[in-house]
Amino acid sequence: QGRLKESGGGSVQAGGSLKISCTTSADTSSSPCMAWFRQAPGKEREGVAIISVGVRSTIYADSVKGRFTISQDNAKNTLYLQMNSLKPEDTAMYYCAAVWGKACPLRLVPDGFNYWGQGTQVTVSS
């Protein structure tokens, strides 16, 4: 188990790309799964993508399929989210989440994750 810290957020024009990162002091390979969530002002937190170490699979929200890619570098204990073809509706605070000490929910539900970062802001202008 460890702390999660996001970085790489910023402002970008619609159609542009951004890659955000999440580093942790813990061994990411020991986490059953890690994920990215986002929350826009006045909206509920929503799942973006999950990467599962055990079953070696990824799950994406329909709204980001084909545009976003989640990946993990266990040598660097870092989780990434590559975001392409960004849209204004992607504007949100993006949070890194992880599971340690329990099974991976394999669903994009915040309650299934027990470790969270502080977030990094992504703003997409039209």
Short mmCIF file of C-alpha atoms in Angstrom, two decimals:
data_model
loop_
_atom_site.label_atom_id
_atom_site.label_comp_id
_atom_site.label_asym_id
_atom_site.label_seq_id
_atom_site.Cartn_x
_atom_site.Cartn_y
_atom_site.Cartn_z
CA GLN A 1 0.00 0.00 0.00
CA GLY A 2 1.19 3.48 -0.71
CA ARG A 3 0.46 7.06 -1.46
CA LEU A 4 -0.64 8.03 -4.95
CA LYS A 5 0.37 11.28 -6.60
CA GLU A 6 -0.88 12.47 -9.96
CA SER A 7 0.96 14.82 -12.30
CA GLY A 8 0.91 16.05 -15.88
CA GLY A 9 -2.43 17.81 -15.97
CA GLY A 10 -2.85 21.11 -17.77
CA SER A 11 -4.73 23.04 -20.42
CA VAL A 12 -5.02 21.89 -24.02
CA GLN A 13 -7.04 22.76 -27.09
CA ALA A 14 -9.78 20.44 -28.30
CA GLY A 15 -8.33 17.72 -30.49
CA GLY A 16 -5.04 17.80 -28.61
CA SER A 17 -3.31 15.21 -26.45
CA LEU A 18 -2.12 14.98 -22.89
CA LYS A 19 -0.49 12.23 -20.82
CA ILE A 20 -1.00 12.19 -17.09
CA SER A 21 0.90 10.07 -14.59
CA CYS A 22 0.39 8.62 -11.15
CA THR A 23 3.37 7.61 -9.06
CA THR A 24 3.25 5.59 -5.88
CA SER A 25 5.67 4.68 -3.14
CA ALA A 26 4.32 1.13 -3.19
CA ASP A 27 4.91 -1.71 -5.61
CA THR A 28 2.30 -1.27 -8.33
CA SER A 29 2.65 -4.90 -9.39
CA SER A 30 1.26 -5.90 -5.99
CA SER A 31 -2.00 -4.04 -6.65
CA PRO A 32 -4.70 -6.21 -8.26
CA CYS A 33 -5.76 -3.22 -10.33
CA MET A 34 -5.38 0.51 -10.73
CA ALA A 35 -7.66 3.02 -12.37
CA TRP A 36 -8.35 6.57 -13.42
CA PHE A 37 -11.49 8.43 -12.40
CA ARG A 38 -12.56 11.99 -13.13
CA GLN A 39 -14.91 14.53 -11.64
CA ALA A 40 -16.20 17.68 -13.28
CA PRO A 41 -17.67 20.54 -11.22
CA GLY A 42 -21.19 19.72 -10.09
CA LYS A 43 -20.98 16.14 -11.32
CA GLU A 44 -20.37 12.79 -9.70
CA ARG A 45 -17.02 11.06 -9.91
CA GLU A 46 -16.98 8.75 -12.92
CA GLY A 47 -14.68 5.94 -13.93
CA VAL A 48 -12.44 6.41 -16.95
CA ALA A 49 -10.29 3.27 -17.20
CA ILE A 50 -9.06 0.27 -15.20
CA ILE A 51 -5.98 -1.84 -15.71
CA SER A 52 -5.98 -5.25 -14.05
CA VAL A 53 -2.66 -6.91 -13.37
CA GLY A 54 -3.99 -10.36 -12.65
CA VAL A 55 -6.16 -10.88 -15.71
CA ARG A 56 -4.03 -8.53 -17.80
CA SER A 57 -7.03 -6.61 -19.04
CA THR A 58 -8.24 -3.05 -19.41
CA ILE A 59 -11.71 -1.58 -19.16
CA TYR A 60 -12.71 1.80 -20.53
CA ALA A 61 -15.73 4.01 -20.15
CA ASP A 62 -17.66 4.28 -23.42
CA SER A 63 -17.02 8.01 -23.51
CA VAL A 64 -13.25 7.54 -23.83
CA LYS A 65 -12.93 4.29 -25.80
CA GLY A 66 -10.61 4.65 -28.75
CA ARG A 67 -9.22 7.95 -27.44
CA PHE A 68 -7.65 7.14 -24.06
CA THR A 69 -5.11 4.46 -23.17
CA ILE A 70 -4.28 3.30 -19.65
CA SER A 71 -0.90 1.71 -19.01
CA GLN A 72 1.35 0.76 -16.14
CA ASP A 73 5.13 0.68 -15.70
CA ASN A 74 5.86 -1.48 -12.67
CA ALA A 75 9.59 -0.77 -12.84
CA LYS A 76 8.77 2.89 -12.17
CA ASN A 77 5.71 2.22 -9.97
CA THR A 78 3.78 4.52 -12.27
CA LEU A 79 0.34 4.49 -13.86
CA TYR A 80 -0.33 6.49 -17.02
CA LEU A 81 -3.30 7.78 -18.96
CA GLN A 82 -2.64 8.84 -22.56
CA MET A 83 -5.47 11.06 -23.72
CA ASN A 84 -5.88 11.81 -27.42
CA SER A 85 -8.54 13.68 -29.40
CA LEU A 86 -9.50 15.55 -26.27
CA LYS A 87 -12.91 17.20 -26.10
CA PRO A 88 -14.18 20.05 -23.87
CA GLU A 89 -16.35 17.50 -22.05
CA ASP A 90 -13.17 15.74 -20.90
CA THR A 91 -12.46 18.74 -18.66
CA ALA A 92 -12.31 17.49 -15.07
CA MET A 93 -10.12 16.70 -12.11
CA TYR A 94 -8.52 13.34 -12.82
CA TYR A 95 -7.85 10.97 -9.93
CA CYS A 96 -5.66 7.92 -9.71
CA ALA A 97 -7.04 5.01 -7.69
CA ALA A 98 -5.71 1.63 -6.59
CA VAL A 99 -6.72 -1.49 -4.74
CA TRP A 100 -4.53 -3.10 -2.14
CA GLY A 101 -5.56 -5.79 0.28
CA LYS A 102 -8.69 -6.82 -1.53
CA ALA A 103 -9.91 -8.04 -4.89
CA CYS A 104 -10.14 -5.84 -7.96
CA PRO A 105 -13.75 -4.78 -8.56
CA LEU A 106 -13.24 -4.99 -12.37
CA ARG A 107 -15.87 -2.27 -12.65
CA LEU A 108 -15.52 1.50 -12.88
CA VAL A 109 -17.05 2.16 -9.46
CA PRO A 110 -15.30 4.45 -6.97
CA ASP A 111 -16.38 2.32 -3.99
CA GLY A 112 -14.28 -0.55 -5.24
CA PHE A 113 -10.99 1.30 -4.77
CA ASN A 114 -9.44 1.99 -1.39
CA TYR A 115 -6.46 4.23 -2.25
CA TRP A 116 -6.74 7.60 -3.98
CA GLY A 117 -4.54 10.42 -5.12
CA GLN A 118 -5.26 14.14 -4.75
CA GLY A 119 -6.02 14.69 -8.42
CA THR A 120 -4.65 16.64 -11.37
CA GLN A 121 -6.71 19.14 -13.36
CA VAL A 122 -7.25 18.69 -17.09
CA THR A 123 -8.89 21.54 -18.98
CA VAL A 124 -9.83 21.27 -22.66
CA SER A 125 -10.83 24.45 -24.46
CA SER A 126 -12.84 24.61 -27.66
#
